[in-house]
Each structure stands twice: as structure tokens, then as C-alpha cells.
Amino acid sequence: MEWRSLATKGYLSPEEVRRLPALPTWERICQGPVAVIECVQDIPCDPCTTTCKFSAITIGDDITDLPKLDASKCTGCGSCVFGCPGLAIFIVDGSPEGQLGKVSFPHEYLPLPTAGQLVQVVNRAGEVICEGNVEKVLSTKASDKTPVIQVWVPKDLLMEARGIKRL
Amino acid sequence: MREAEVIIIGAGPAGLGAAVEAAKYGCGSVVVFDENRSCGGQLIKQLHKFFGSAEHQAGVRGFVLGQKLEEEALSLGVRIMTNSVVWGVFRENKLGVFTSDGKVQQWGFKKLIIATGAMENALAFSGWTLPGVMGAGACQTMMNMHRVLPGKRVLMVGSGNVGLIVTYQLLQAGAEQVTVIEAAPSIGGYGVHAAKIARAGVPILCSHTITEAIGPNGYVEKAVIQKLDEQWQPIPGTETELDVDMICLSVGLSPLVELARLAQCRMAYLPTLGGYVPIHDQNMRTSEPDVYVAGDLAGVEEASTALDEGRLAGVAVAEALGHPSADAAEAEKGAIRLRLRNLRSGSYGDKRQAGKENLMGRMSE
């Protein structure tokens, strides 16, 4: 399958995002936090399968096969977000009441934002798409210097918001 | 003359992997020489988490992997001599070494494993000798080893994994703006590395080349880039000037084969593996029966493959010296070969796999 935008610009186009192999349904996203795996190339890598405590991610016998997500097993815990060496996994949560949902992404830049801080949220192309409040910043021994930031964004931007402007 | 049963040149992932296996499988004296101050090769400046599988410590940051390998080798009694340059390979299994105390020593070996790695390619254009034009590896050494950020507004030439990763590390180190150009019509490295820098606001321009570095004051102040047509020819009128204070070149690597040449290893020219490489068999043994190779000098790949090639050479050398039982060696080598085959599967590995098969096929010629 061709991923032309990723191959020529470095990011998945919205159309390519809709073709992601393990994309959870919108219905599932609205039930609670779930992983979105943006890994579409046959590269030799499998830590996502071992960092998931719920066996929700599988790759198969060949290490270059693409990861598959069993969305019914995924709790949205976020271990795979810092476990993925490619920083290509995100957690989206459309379950909260109201207009806003939460998106979590890896952020390996200093300084880190703090909970409650208003930040500029960017899409895959690095363009600012909205402002968002930081819900929390997870940085533990297990995350091994890959902090995971959770930000509130409008629900219609949950599948676009993928980072924040560096502070 | 000093002697060791096994001598390994290069303490990167391949050399350390070889040392660990050779020692583990019973080689009595294993000595590793490396010209750098500390061991680990390129691992010591790799801050990102590694790909691969559990056997390659995937998810572990590169420099941590280097430390683990060093500790493992030392715990097995391997002697690692840093600041030591091997400058000659002579007849009757002898080496010349400049050691850290400035002395010249002669070392004899039963088996030699050459794991010297690769060096960065350069790219010539008008102004390429100006201060501020440097290899991406040099930039990475300055940032991650010496804590010096060599530029804040950067043009990265080349979008292979090295270019993409060093761009990411430039941003982490505080660079304000990086632009990546790539002469090919598509990005060379992994999409996930490209995506990381794309969402950090880095434009990646394919079908573009650099034509000039401008520096009227004696250092880089501007870069001129130009669009390429389908025949890779610059399109007139598409020149763009970028305000930059550094130009980083990440345009591939060439195997460091000088010592393998001195050892009289037969070579083959394989562009998919980086140029001239020593031919070798399934045990990493070269055309010289006592000389083995592993890692980038045997074909430019990546740390995981280098580590496994080193392990394979280490087991094979121990076996050739009569240490492990043939069955134990075969089982271990089989497991490593399977991992190597896996690492070389998929669209990013096919050409390297074909190149390796080509090299091994030539051994019987």
C-alpha cells in the first residue's frame, strides 16, 4: 500500500490516517481511551508487543510485520506510547462529556509543560491547530525519559492533534 | 610480542558483540582495540530508543546498550584497550598497535575479527569547506558527547535515518529551525523518524539539492537549495536561499576497509552495502582463514545487524578454535542467522539481504 504523503513529506495525510491498518473505530474512541498506532512501514521492530501488559498489540512471526491492535483489549494505559521507539503511538479518548476529548503523545523536549498549562497544539505537519490545556505529564522510570503529555482538545481534532509547540 | 587468542578491532556493537560471544564460548584471551577514548563505537552518542526485538534490547537507548555490552564483555574477562590505534596487519597473524601511552606494540593472534565500522560520506558543492559545514555524525558527537550545539538554524542534507535522527536530536538540543532536503523523490529513512520531526515543524523537501554555501564573513550564513527534475538535474529558477548557520551532511556511509585490505581480504564492490566490502561466508569468515569481519565494514547496515554479525563472528571464532561443541555452536549460529534474516526482511532490508547473499556467494568462486 502506498503512503505517499508520509514518503514525500514525512507525515500521514488525513486520507492516509483513515487507511491506518489498526485504526480504532470512532465508536470505540468514544467509549474510552484507546491506542492509535501510526506505524505503516515494514521496519524490524516489536517492543510495542512486549510493553503492552494486556496483549492488545500483536505483530506475528515476522518482525517486519505491522502491529495489530485488538481495541477490545486496549485500556488506553499508554505504556506503548513510551515503549514505541518510533514514537508513533498515541492515545485518544473521546469519552468525556462535552466538546473536549483527551489526546496523549510522547514529548522528548525540555522544558516540559505542567498540568493546567495552556499550550499550542500541533498536527502531524507541525501546524498549530488549537490551544489546549495540559491534563497531565507522565514521566516515570518506566517511561525512561520519554514523557507522555495528555492535552484536552476539541473532539473533532482528536485524530489530528499529535503534539505541542516546543516551549 | 604480546599475544591473544582472539583480537577484535573496534569496540562498537559488532566488536563488543563478538567479544562477548568469543569469551562466553571459551576463548581464553580476548582483546579489543579501539581508537576512541571510550568504547561503544557510534552507540555512545545514540540517545534514541532502538528498534529491533528483545534480543537486540529494542526500546533501550543506544548509549545504554553500549554500556551494557561493555559491562558484559568486561565481566567475561575481555580486555578492552581504548585510545589504541591498530595501524597494521602483517603476515603470520601479527598486528601493529599504537597504544594509549604512545607506545608501539606488536600483537599476535590466532583469530582476528575486524569490526572497524564505516565513515561518513562528504558532498562537494561551492562553499563546502566553510566552517559550519559538517557531517551529521560530527554534529551528533558535538551535541551528545561534548554538549555543544554547533548551529541553531540548520540545513540537513539527506533524509536517511542518520539525517532524520540527528535532526530530531538538534531540536532536542535547542536548535530553532531545521530544514531537511533529499535529492531522491522520497524520504530515505523510516517514516516514524520523519513523522517525529515533521510534527516538530521541520519541512522535508524531496527532489532538492544544495548548490552553494554562502559565507562572506568566513563561516556559513546562507545555503542555496534547488529543486531537481526527474533526471536529478537542477531546475533553473528554483534556487532558494535559506538563512542558516550550519549545514549538516548525511549522505551515506562508506565501510572502513583499510585494515581488511591490509589483511589481504578479497573485496567486492556492492553499492547496496556502501561500496567495497570484504567478501565473507556464513560465519563472517573472509577469504583469509584467520580473519573475520562484522558490522558496517562488511556492509553498511545498522546497530542491531552489526551486533548480531559480531555475535556470529564471535561464536564462529570460538568454534574454529575448538572451544564449544559443534552442536552448541551450530545451534547458536542458527539462532543468530535467523535473527539477521528477520532484520533484513521487508522493503528496507531486501537489498541488504541480496547484497549479503551476493558476498557469501563469491566466497566459493
Short mmCIF file of C-alpha atoms in Angstrom, two decimals:
data_model
loop_
_atom_site.label_atom_id
_atom_site.label_comp_id
_atom_site.label_asym_id
_atom_site.label_seq_id
_atom_site.Cartn_x
_atom_site.Cartn_y
_atom_site.Cartn_z
CA MET A 1 0.00 0.00 0.00
CA GLU A 2 1.28 3.45 -0.82
CA TRP A 3 1.77 6.12 1.82
CA ARG A 4 2.73 8.95 -0.46
CA SER A 5 2.43 11.84 1.96
CA LEU A 6 4.48 10.00 4.59
CA ALA A 7 7.10 9.07 1.99
CA THR A 8 7.48 12.54 0.49
CA LYS A 9 6.57 14.98 3.28
CA GLY A 10 7.21 12.91 6.37
CA TYR A 11 3.69 12.82 7.76
CA LEU A 12 0.48 10.90 7.13
CA SER A 13 -2.19 12.85 5.27
CA PRO A 14 -5.75 12.78 6.69
CA GLU A 15 -6.66 10.33 3.92
CA GLU A 16 -3.74 8.09 4.90
CA VAL A 17 -4.79 8.24 8.55
CA ARG A 18 -8.19 6.87 7.56
CA ARG A 19 -6.41 3.90 5.96
CA LEU A 20 -4.30 3.07 9.06
CA PRO A 21 -4.31 -0.71 9.45
CA ALA A 22 -5.29 -0.85 13.14
CA LEU A 23 -7.35 2.31 13.41
CA PRO A 24 -9.92 2.07 16.23
CA THR A 25 -13.47 2.99 15.28
CA TRP A 26 -14.92 6.33 16.34
CA GLU A 27 -17.40 4.40 18.43
CA ARG A 28 -14.52 2.75 20.30
CA ILE A 29 -12.76 6.09 20.79
CA CYS A 30 -15.93 7.48 22.36
CA GLN A 31 -16.08 4.56 24.80
CA GLY A 32 -12.75 5.48 26.43
CA PRO A 33 -9.01 5.85 25.87
CA VAL A 34 -7.53 3.69 23.12
CA ALA A 35 -4.23 3.46 21.24
CA VAL A 36 -3.83 4.77 17.71
CA ILE A 37 -0.79 3.10 16.12
CA GLU A 38 0.65 5.20 13.29
CA CYS A 39 3.16 2.60 12.10
CA VAL A 40 2.71 1.64 8.45
CA GLN A 41 6.13 0.55 7.19
CA ASP A 42 7.67 -2.91 7.39
CA ILE A 43 10.55 -1.99 9.68
CA PRO A 44 12.19 -4.53 12.02
CA CYS A 45 10.74 -3.54 15.40
CA ASP A 46 8.45 -5.11 18.01
CA PRO A 47 8.68 -3.52 21.51
CA CYS A 48 5.01 -2.45 21.35
CA THR A 49 4.02 -6.10 21.65
CA THR A 50 6.01 -6.66 24.84
CA THR A 51 5.28 -3.34 26.55
CA CYS A 52 1.52 -3.94 26.35
CA LYS A 53 0.50 -5.74 29.54
CA PHE A 54 -2.88 -6.65 28.07
CA SER A 55 -1.58 -8.38 24.92
CA ALA A 56 -3.63 -5.95 22.87
CA ILE A 57 -0.84 -5.43 20.31
CA THR A 58 0.49 -8.29 18.20
CA ILE A 59 2.88 -8.43 15.28
CA GLY A 60 3.11 -12.07 14.23
CA ASP A 61 6.09 -14.20 13.34
CA ASP A 62 7.87 -11.72 11.12
CA ILE A 63 9.39 -8.77 12.97
CA THR A 64 8.74 -6.51 9.99
CA ASP A 65 5.00 -7.22 10.01
CA LEU A 66 2.79 -4.30 11.08
CA PRO A 67 1.40 -4.15 14.61
CA LYS A 68 -2.25 -5.04 15.04
CA LEU A 69 -4.38 -3.65 17.83
CA ASP A 70 -7.19 -5.55 19.50
CA ALA A 71 -9.16 -2.48 20.58
CA SER A 72 -11.33 -4.57 22.90
CA LYS A 73 -8.27 -5.47 24.99
CA CYS A 74 -6.70 -1.98 24.92
CA THR A 75 -7.28 0.01 28.11
CA GLY A 76 -5.54 3.15 26.85
CA CYS A 77 -2.99 2.84 29.66
CA GLY A 78 -0.30 4.44 27.50
CA SER A 79 2.62 2.05 28.10
CA CYS A 80 3.03 1.61 24.35
CA VAL A 81 3.32 5.39 23.89
CA PHE A 82 6.70 5.50 25.57
CA GLY A 83 7.52 1.89 24.64
CA CYS A 84 7.43 2.58 20.91
CA PRO A 85 10.96 3.55 19.77
CA GLY A 86 9.42 5.28 16.76
CA LEU A 87 7.20 7.48 18.98
CA ALA A 88 4.38 6.50 16.66
CA ILE A 89 1.64 5.55 19.13
CA PHE A 90 -0.92 7.96 20.58
CA ILE A 91 -3.85 7.59 22.98
CA VAL A 92 -7.13 9.26 22.13
CA ASP A 93 -10.13 9.46 24.41
CA GLY A 94 -13.46 10.76 23.19
CA SER A 95 -15.43 9.56 26.21
CA PRO A 96 -15.58 12.72 28.38
CA GLU A 97 -18.89 14.62 28.38
CA GLY A 98 -18.96 17.80 26.33
CA GLN A 99 -16.94 19.20 23.43
CA LEU A 100 -13.47 18.19 24.53
CA GLY A 101 -11.57 14.91 24.46
CA LYS A 102 -8.05 13.97 25.50
CA VAL A 103 -5.06 13.05 23.41
CA SER A 104 -1.74 11.73 24.76
CA PHE A 105 1.56 11.83 22.90
CA PRO A 106 5.29 11.39 23.59
CA HIS A 107 7.22 14.63 24.09
CA GLU A 108 11.00 14.33 24.43
CA TYR A 109 11.78 18.03 24.70
CA LEU A 110 12.67 20.26 27.62
CA PRO A 111 11.26 22.23 29.31
CA LEU A 112 8.18 20.12 29.90
CA PRO A 113 4.78 21.76 30.30
CA THR A 114 2.97 21.36 33.61
CA ALA A 115 -0.57 20.24 34.38
CA GLY A 116 -3.06 23.00 33.72
CA GLN A 117 -0.77 24.91 31.35
CA LEU A 118 -2.25 26.26 28.12
CA VAL A 119 -0.21 25.02 25.15
CA GLN A 120 -0.33 25.31 21.39
CA VAL A 121 -1.39 22.00 19.90
CA VAL A 122 0.03 20.93 16.52
CA ASN A 123 -0.97 18.43 13.87
CA ARG A 124 1.25 15.89 12.10
CA ALA A 125 2.67 18.62 9.87
CA GLY A 126 3.66 20.72 12.88
CA GLU A 127 0.97 23.35 12.22
CA VAL A 128 -0.80 24.88 15.22
CA ILE A 129 -4.43 23.74 15.11
CA CYS A 130 -5.75 24.84 18.51
CA GLU A 131 -4.85 25.69 22.07
CA GLY A 132 -5.24 23.06 24.72
CA ASN A 133 -4.97 22.58 28.46
CA VAL A 134 -2.48 20.05 29.71
CA GLU A 135 -4.25 17.44 31.82
CA LYS A 136 -1.11 15.67 32.97
CA VAL A 137 2.53 14.98 32.24
CA LEU A 138 3.66 11.43 32.85
CA SER A 139 7.38 10.92 33.34
CA THR A 140 8.34 7.81 35.28
CA LYS A 141 11.19 5.36 35.49
CA ALA A 142 9.28 3.08 33.12
CA SER A 143 8.82 5.84 30.55
CA ASP A 144 12.61 6.20 30.52
CA LYS A 145 12.93 9.86 29.59
CA THR A 146 10.04 9.74 27.13
CA PRO A 147 7.46 11.91 28.91
CA VAL A 148 3.86 11.44 27.81
CA ILE A 149 1.72 14.56 27.72
CA GLN A 150 -2.06 14.49 27.85
CA VAL A 151 -3.87 17.51 26.44
CA TRP A 152 -7.55 18.49 26.11
CA VAL A 153 -8.58 19.27 22.53
CA PRO A 154 -11.89 19.60 20.70
CA LYS A 155 -13.19 16.13 19.88
CA ASP A 156 -13.14 16.80 16.15
CA LEU A 157 -9.36 17.34 16.42
CA LEU A 158 -8.62 14.13 18.33
CA MET A 159 -7.34 12.42 15.19
CA GLU A 160 -5.30 15.49 14.13
CA ALA A 161 -3.65 16.71 17.33
CA ARG A 162 -0.29 14.95 17.62
CA GLY A 163 1.99 17.23 19.60
CA ILE A 164 2.59 20.68 21.03
CA LYS A 165 4.87 23.53 20.08
CA ARG A 166 8.18 23.20 21.90
CA LEU A 167 8.27 25.53 24.90
CA MET B 1 55.47 -9.79 21.29
CA ARG B 2 52.17 -9.82 23.13
CA GLU B 3 49.64 -12.45 22.22
CA ALA B 4 45.92 -13.04 22.43
CA GLU B 5 43.84 -15.91 21.22
CA VAL B 6 41.31 -13.56 19.65
CA ILE B 7 41.86 -9.92 18.75
CA ILE B 8 38.98 -7.70 17.79
CA ILE B 9 39.49 -4.32 16.15
CA GLY B 10 36.71 -1.90 17.01
CA ALA B 11 34.60 -1.70 20.18
CA GLY B 12 31.30 -0.77 18.59
CA PRO B 13 28.24 -3.05 18.67
CA ALA B 14 29.84 -5.54 16.27
CA GLY B 15 33.18 -5.71 18.09
CA LEU B 16 31.64 -5.92 21.56
CA GLY B 17 29.08 -8.49 20.42
CA ALA B 18 31.94 -10.57 19.01
CA ALA B 19 33.99 -10.20 22.20
CA VAL B 20 31.10 -11.29 24.42
CA GLU B 21 30.36 -14.44 22.40
CA ALA B 22 34.01 -15.39 21.88
CA ALA B 23 34.63 -15.14 25.64
CA LYS B 24 31.33 -16.81 26.52
CA TYR B 25 32.18 -19.77 24.30
CA GLY B 26 35.54 -20.35 25.89
CA CYS B 27 38.20 -18.26 24.16
CA GLY B 28 40.88 -17.77 26.78
CA SER B 29 42.19 -14.33 25.93
CA VAL B 30 40.07 -11.85 24.02
CA VAL B 31 41.46 -8.36 23.43
CA VAL B 32 39.54 -5.49 21.84
CA PHE B 33 41.30 -2.42 20.46
CA ASP B 34 39.52 0.84 19.77
CA GLU B 35 40.99 4.15 18.70
CA ASN B 36 38.40 6.18 20.62
CA ARG B 37 38.55 7.31 24.23
CA SER B 38 35.58 5.25 25.28
CA CYS B 39 34.10 2.09 23.85
CA GLY B 40 30.69 1.62 22.25
CA GLY B 41 31.50 2.98 18.81
CA GLN B 42 28.62 5.05 17.48
CA LEU B 43 26.35 3.75 20.25
CA ILE B 44 27.72 6.24 22.75
CA LYS B 45 26.00 9.15 21.06
CA GLN B 46 22.73 7.43 20.20
CA LEU B 47 20.18 8.93 22.57
CA HIS B 48 17.09 7.46 20.95
CA LYS B 49 15.41 4.18 21.80
CA PHE B 50 16.47 1.41 19.46
CA PHE B 51 14.33 -0.61 17.11
CA GLY B 52 14.59 -4.36 16.75
CA SER B 53 13.43 -7.09 19.10
CA ALA B 54 14.11 -8.14 22.69
CA GLU B 55 17.33 -9.96 21.62
CA HIS B 56 18.63 -6.61 20.39
CA GLN B 57 17.48 -4.79 23.53
CA ALA B 58 14.90 -2.92 21.50
CA GLY B 59 13.43 0.05 23.32
CA VAL B 60 16.75 0.61 25.10
CA ARG B 61 18.56 3.82 24.25
CA GLY B 62 21.69 3.31 22.15
CA PHE B 63 24.21 4.61 24.68
CA VAL B 64 22.74 2.36 27.37
CA LEU B 65 23.10 -0.62 25.05
CA GLY B 66 26.77 0.29 24.60
CA GLN B 67 27.28 0.43 28.37
CA LYS B 68 25.56 -2.93 28.84
CA LEU B 69 27.72 -4.58 26.18
CA GLU B 70 30.88 -3.15 27.72
CA GLU B 71 29.90 -4.38 31.18
CA GLU B 72 29.06 -7.82 29.83
CA ALA B 73 32.37 -8.08 27.97
CA LEU B 74 34.38 -6.97 31.00
CA SER B 75 32.53 -9.38 33.28
CA LEU B 76 33.56 -12.20 30.94
CA GLY B 77 37.23 -11.23 31.22
CA VAL B 78 37.54 -9.43 27.88
CA ARG B 79 40.34 -6.87 27.83
CA ILE B 80 39.28 -3.63 26.14
CA MET B 81 42.08 -1.24 25.17
CA THR B 82 40.75 2.17 24.17
CA ASN B 83 42.86 5.00 22.75
CA SER B 84 44.65 2.27 20.84
CA VAL B 85 45.04 2.51 17.08
CA VAL B 86 45.68 -0.62 15.05
CA TRP B 87 47.79 0.62 12.17
CA GLY B 88 48.99 -2.54 10.54
CA VAL B 89 48.05 -6.15 9.88
CA PHE B 90 51.06 -8.28 9.00
CA ARG B 91 51.92 -11.77 7.86
CA GLU B 92 51.92 -14.59 10.37
CA ASN B 93 48.97 -13.15 12.29
CA LYS B 94 50.55 -10.03 13.71
CA LEU B 95 49.21 -6.54 14.35
CA GLY B 96 50.88 -3.19 14.94
CA VAL B 97 49.17 -1.06 17.58
CA PHE B 98 49.73 2.48 18.86
CA THR B 99 48.63 2.28 22.47
CA SER B 100 47.24 4.94 24.76
CA ASP B 101 50.64 5.58 26.35
CA GLY B 102 52.12 6.46 22.96
CA LYS B 103 53.98 3.19 22.53
CA VAL B 104 54.06 0.90 19.55
CA GLN B 105 53.23 -2.69 20.36
CA GLN B 106 53.19 -5.83 18.31
CA TRP B 107 50.38 -8.28 18.99
CA GLY B 108 49.98 -11.80 17.74
CA PHE B 109 46.61 -13.52 17.35
CA LYS B 110 45.12 -16.86 16.42
CA LYS B 111 41.95 -15.27 15.05
CA LEU B 112 41.25 -11.67 14.13
CA ILE B 113 37.83 -10.04 13.92
CA ILE B 114 37.80 -6.70 12.12
CA ALA B 115 34.86 -4.52 13.16
CA THR B 116 36.03 -1.06 12.18
CA GLY B 117 32.64 0.28 11.09
CA ALA B 118 32.13 2.98 8.49
CA MET B 119 32.82 6.64 7.87
CA GLU B 120 30.56 9.41 6.66
CA ASN B 121 30.49 10.39 3.02
CA ALA B 122 31.05 14.01 2.09
CA LEU B 123 29.37 16.05 -0.61
CA ALA B 124 31.18 18.71 -2.61
CA PHE B 125 29.47 21.97 -3.55
CA SER B 126 30.53 25.59 -3.77
CA GLY B 127 31.48 26.71 -0.26
CA TRP B 128 31.55 23.22 1.23
CA THR B 129 34.83 23.89 3.04
CA LEU B 130 33.39 26.80 5.05
CA PRO B 131 33.27 26.38 8.83
CA GLY B 132 29.72 25.36 9.68
CA VAL B 133 29.55 22.64 7.05
CA MET B 134 29.97 19.29 8.76
CA GLY B 135 28.96 15.67 8.76
CA ALA B 136 25.81 14.78 10.68
CA GLY B 137 27.87 12.37 12.75
CA ALA B 138 30.26 15.16 13.71
CA CYS B 139 27.31 17.32 14.72
CA GLN B 140 25.96 14.44 16.79
CA THR B 141 29.32 13.99 18.52
CA MET B 142 29.46 17.70 19.36
CA MET B 143 25.92 17.75 20.74
CA ASN B 144 25.67 14.45 22.53
CA MET B 145 29.24 13.85 23.63
CA HIS B 146 30.60 17.35 24.16
CA ARG B 147 27.35 19.21 24.89
CA VAL B 148 28.00 21.82 22.20
CA LEU B 149 25.18 22.86 19.87
CA PRO B 150 27.04 23.64 16.63
CA GLY B 151 24.19 25.53 14.95
CA LYS B 152 20.70 26.86 15.59
CA ARG B 153 19.38 27.31 12.05
CA VAL B 154 20.31 24.19 10.19
CA LEU B 155 20.09 22.70 6.74
CA MET B 156 20.24 18.91 6.90
CA VAL B 157 21.27 17.39 3.58
CA GLY B 158 19.98 13.84 3.28
CA SER B 159 16.91 12.12 4.75
CA GLY B 160 18.23 8.69 5.64
CA ASN B 161 17.80 7.57 9.22
CA VAL B 162 21.01 9.35 10.26
CA GLY B 163 19.76 12.66 8.86
CA LEU B 164 16.32 12.28 10.41
CA ILE B 165 17.62 11.20 13.82
CA VAL B 166 20.29 13.90 14.02
CA THR B 167 17.64 16.46 13.04
CA TYR B 168 15.48 15.26 15.93
CA GLN B 169 18.44 15.49 18.30
CA LEU B 170 19.23 19.01 17.03
CA LEU B 171 15.70 20.04 18.01
CA GLN B 172 16.09 18.36 21.40
CA ALA B 173 19.37 20.21 21.91
CA GLY B 174 17.69 23.54 21.23
CA ALA B 175 18.03 24.26 17.50
CA GLU B 176 15.40 26.76 16.38
CA GLN B 177 14.81 25.69 12.80
CA VAL B 178 15.95 22.73 10.76
CA THR B 179 15.13 22.08 7.11
CA VAL B 180 15.79 18.66 5.60
CA ILE B 181 16.45 18.23 1.89
CA GLU B 182 16.63 14.98 -0.03
CA ALA B 183 17.80 14.55 -3.63
CA ALA B 184 15.68 11.44 -4.19
CA PRO B 185 11.93 11.82 -4.83
CA SER B 186 11.11 10.19 -1.49
CA ILE B 187 12.42 10.14 2.08
CA GLY B 188 15.21 7.63 2.66
CA GLY B 189 14.75 6.77 6.34
CA TYR B 190 11.89 5.34 8.34
CA GLY B 191 8.54 7.15 8.23
CA VAL B 192 8.31 7.20 12.02
CA HIS B 193 11.60 9.15 12.28
CA ALA B 194 10.35 11.57 9.60
CA ALA B 195 7.00 11.94 11.37
CA LYS B 196 8.69 12.91 14.65
CA ILE B 197 10.47 15.87 13.06
CA ALA B 198 7.57 16.77 10.77
CA ARG B 199 5.25 17.33 13.75
CA ALA B 200 8.03 19.40 15.31
CA GLY B 201 7.71 21.72 12.32
CA VAL B 202 10.64 20.57 10.18
CA PRO B 203 9.98 20.81 6.44
CA ILE B 204 11.30 17.82 4.48
CA LEU B 205 11.86 18.74 0.84
CA CYS B 206 12.36 15.82 -1.53
CA SER B 207 13.89 16.26 -5.01
CA HIS B 208 16.08 19.08 -3.68
CA THR B 209 19.83 19.51 -3.55
CA ILE B 210 22.26 22.03 -2.14
CA THR B 211 24.17 24.05 -4.70
CA GLU B 212 26.06 26.55 -2.58
CA ALA B 213 27.06 27.51 0.93
CA ILE B 214 27.47 31.28 1.26
CA GLY B 215 29.71 32.81 3.90
CA PRO B 216 31.22 36.23 3.10
CA ASN B 217 32.49 36.51 6.67
CA GLY B 218 34.26 33.18 6.62
CA TYR B 219 31.53 30.96 8.07
CA VAL B 220 28.24 29.64 6.80
CA GLU B 221 25.46 32.24 6.68
CA LYS B 222 23.26 31.03 3.85
CA ALA B 223 22.59 27.88 1.89
CA VAL B 224 21.25 27.81 -1.64
CA ILE B 225 18.99 24.88 -2.41
CA GLN B 226 17.48 23.96 -5.74
CA LYS B 227 14.78 21.66 -6.99
CA LEU B 228 15.76 18.61 -9.06
CA ASP B 229 13.88 17.21 -12.04
CA GLU B 230 13.17 13.53 -12.61
CA GLN B 231 16.69 13.05 -14.00
CA TRP B 232 18.12 14.58 -10.81
CA GLN B 233 19.14 17.74 -12.72
CA PRO B 234 18.72 21.16 -11.06
CA ILE B 235 15.73 23.07 -12.43
CA PRO B 236 16.79 26.64 -13.35
CA GLY B 237 14.89 29.35 -11.50
CA THR B 238 14.07 27.18 -8.47
CA GLU B 239 17.02 28.36 -6.37
CA THR B 240 16.04 29.30 -2.80
CA GLU B 241 18.28 30.91 -0.18
CA LEU B 242 17.97 29.72 3.41
CA ASP B 243 19.38 31.62 6.40
CA VAL B 244 21.42 29.00 8.19
CA ASP B 245 24.41 28.87 10.49
CA MET B 246 25.10 25.19 9.91
CA ILE B 247 24.87 22.73 7.04
CA CYS B 248 24.86 19.08 8.06
CA LEU B 249 25.70 16.38 5.56
CA SER B 250 24.09 12.98 5.99
CA VAL B 251 24.68 11.45 2.59
CA GLY B 252 25.58 7.90 3.45
CA LEU B 253 28.43 5.92 4.89
CA SER B 254 31.37 4.02 3.42
CA PRO B 255 32.80 0.87 5.01
CA LEU B 256 36.19 1.36 6.69
CA VAL B 257 38.03 -1.46 4.97
CA GLU B 258 41.67 -0.34 5.11
CA LEU B 259 42.68 -2.93 7.70
CA ALA B 260 40.76 -5.66 5.88
CA ARG B 261 42.70 -4.73 2.74
CA LEU B 262 45.97 -4.90 4.67
CA ALA B 263 44.92 -8.33 5.85
CA GLN B 264 44.63 -9.29 2.14
CA CYS B 265 40.90 -9.99 2.36
CA ARG B 266 39.31 -10.29 -1.08
CA MET B 267 36.91 -7.44 -1.73
CA ALA B 268 33.75 -6.91 -3.75
CA TYR B 269 32.13 -3.66 -4.85
CA LEU B 270 28.47 -3.64 -3.83
CA PRO B 271 26.76 -0.22 -3.84
CA THR B 272 23.84 -1.55 -1.76
CA LEU B 273 26.31 -2.30 1.06
CA GLY B 274 28.14 1.02 0.80
CA GLY B 275 30.97 0.29 -1.66
CA TYR B 276 33.96 -2.01 -1.34
CA VAL B 277 33.40 -4.67 1.31
CA PRO B 278 35.33 -7.83 2.19
CA ILE B 279 33.62 -10.97 0.94
CA HIS B 280 32.78 -13.37 3.73
CA ASP B 281 30.96 -16.63 4.37
CA GLN B 282 28.05 -17.57 6.65
CA ASN B 283 30.42 -17.48 9.62
CA MET B 284 31.67 -13.96 8.80
CA ARG B 285 34.99 -15.53 7.81
CA THR B 286 36.83 -13.74 4.98
CA SER B 287 38.99 -15.14 2.21
CA GLU B 288 41.79 -15.16 4.82
CA PRO B 289 41.04 -18.15 7.06
CA ASP B 290 42.07 -16.46 10.32
CA VAL B 291 40.34 -13.15 9.61
CA TYR B 292 36.67 -12.46 10.26
CA VAL B 293 34.61 -9.30 9.76
CA ALA B 294 31.41 -7.94 11.34
CA GLY B 295 29.35 -4.79 11.26
CA ASP B 296 29.37 -1.83 8.92
CA LEU B 297 32.73 -2.57 7.27
CA ALA B 298 31.13 -5.79 6.00
CA GLY B 299 28.22 -3.79 4.57
CA VAL B 300 26.65 -0.62 5.96
CA GLU B 301 23.54 -1.53 7.92
CA GLU B 302 22.58 -0.60 11.47
CA ALA B 303 23.46 -1.34 15.07
CA SER B 304 21.19 -4.38 15.53
CA THR B 305 22.62 -6.17 12.50
CA ALA B 306 26.15 -5.16 13.49
CA LEU B 307 25.61 -6.61 16.96
CA ASP B 308 24.32 -9.91 15.59
CA GLU B 309 27.05 -10.16 12.96
CA GLY B 310 29.56 -9.62 15.75
CA ARG B 311 27.95 -12.33 17.86
CA LEU B 312 28.03 -14.67 14.87
CA ALA B 313 31.73 -13.99 14.26
CA GLY B 314 32.44 -14.48 17.98
CA VAL B 315 30.74 -17.88 18.09
CA ALA B 316 32.36 -18.92 14.80
CA VAL B 317 35.84 -17.96 16.00
CA ALA B 318 35.40 -19.89 19.25
CA GLU B 319 34.22 -22.88 17.24
CA ALA B 320 37.16 -22.63 14.83
CA LEU B 321 39.48 -22.63 17.84
CA GLY B 322 37.84 -25.82 19.09
CA HIS B 323 36.06 -24.44 22.15
CA PRO B 324 32.32 -25.11 22.03
CA SER B 325 30.98 -28.42 20.78
CA ALA B 326 29.96 -28.35 17.14
CA ASP B 327 26.34 -28.88 18.11
CA ALA B 328 26.28 -25.97 20.56
CA ALA B 329 27.94 -23.67 18.04
CA GLU B 330 25.57 -24.68 15.25
CA ALA B 331 22.51 -24.06 17.41
CA GLU B 332 23.73 -20.62 18.48
CA LYS B 333 24.80 -19.62 14.99
CA GLY B 334 21.48 -20.80 13.60
CA ALA B 335 19.55 -18.64 16.05
CA ILE B 336 21.66 -15.58 15.21
CA ARG B 337 21.35 -16.16 11.46
CA LEU B 338 17.59 -16.38 11.81
CA ARG B 339 17.54 -13.02 13.62
CA LEU B 340 19.75 -11.46 10.93
CA ARG B 341 17.45 -12.80 8.23
CA ASN B 342 14.49 -11.22 10.06
CA LEU B 343 16.25 -7.87 10.44
CA ARG B 344 16.90 -7.89 6.69
CA SER B 345 13.34 -8.76 5.72
CA GLY B 346 10.85 -6.23 4.45
CA SER B 347 11.31 -3.45 1.94
CA TYR B 348 14.07 -1.74 3.96
CA GLY B 349 16.13 -4.92 4.18
CA ASP B 350 15.67 -6.70 0.85
CA LYS B 351 18.58 -5.02 -0.92
CA ARG B 352 20.94 -5.57 2.00
CA GLN B 353 19.90 -9.23 2.19
CA ALA B 354 20.57 -9.62 -1.54
CA GLY B 355 23.94 -7.88 -1.14
CA LYS B 356 24.91 -10.18 1.71
CA GLU B 357 23.91 -13.27 -0.27
CA ASN B 358 25.98 -11.94 -3.17
CA LEU B 359 29.02 -11.53 -0.87
CA MET B 360 28.65 -15.02 0.53
CA GLY B 361 28.19 -16.48 -2.95
CA ARG B 362 31.53 -15.02 -4.03
CA MET B 363 33.39 -16.90 -1.33
CA SER B 364 33.07 -20.10 -3.32
CA GLU B 365 34.30 -18.51 -6.57
#
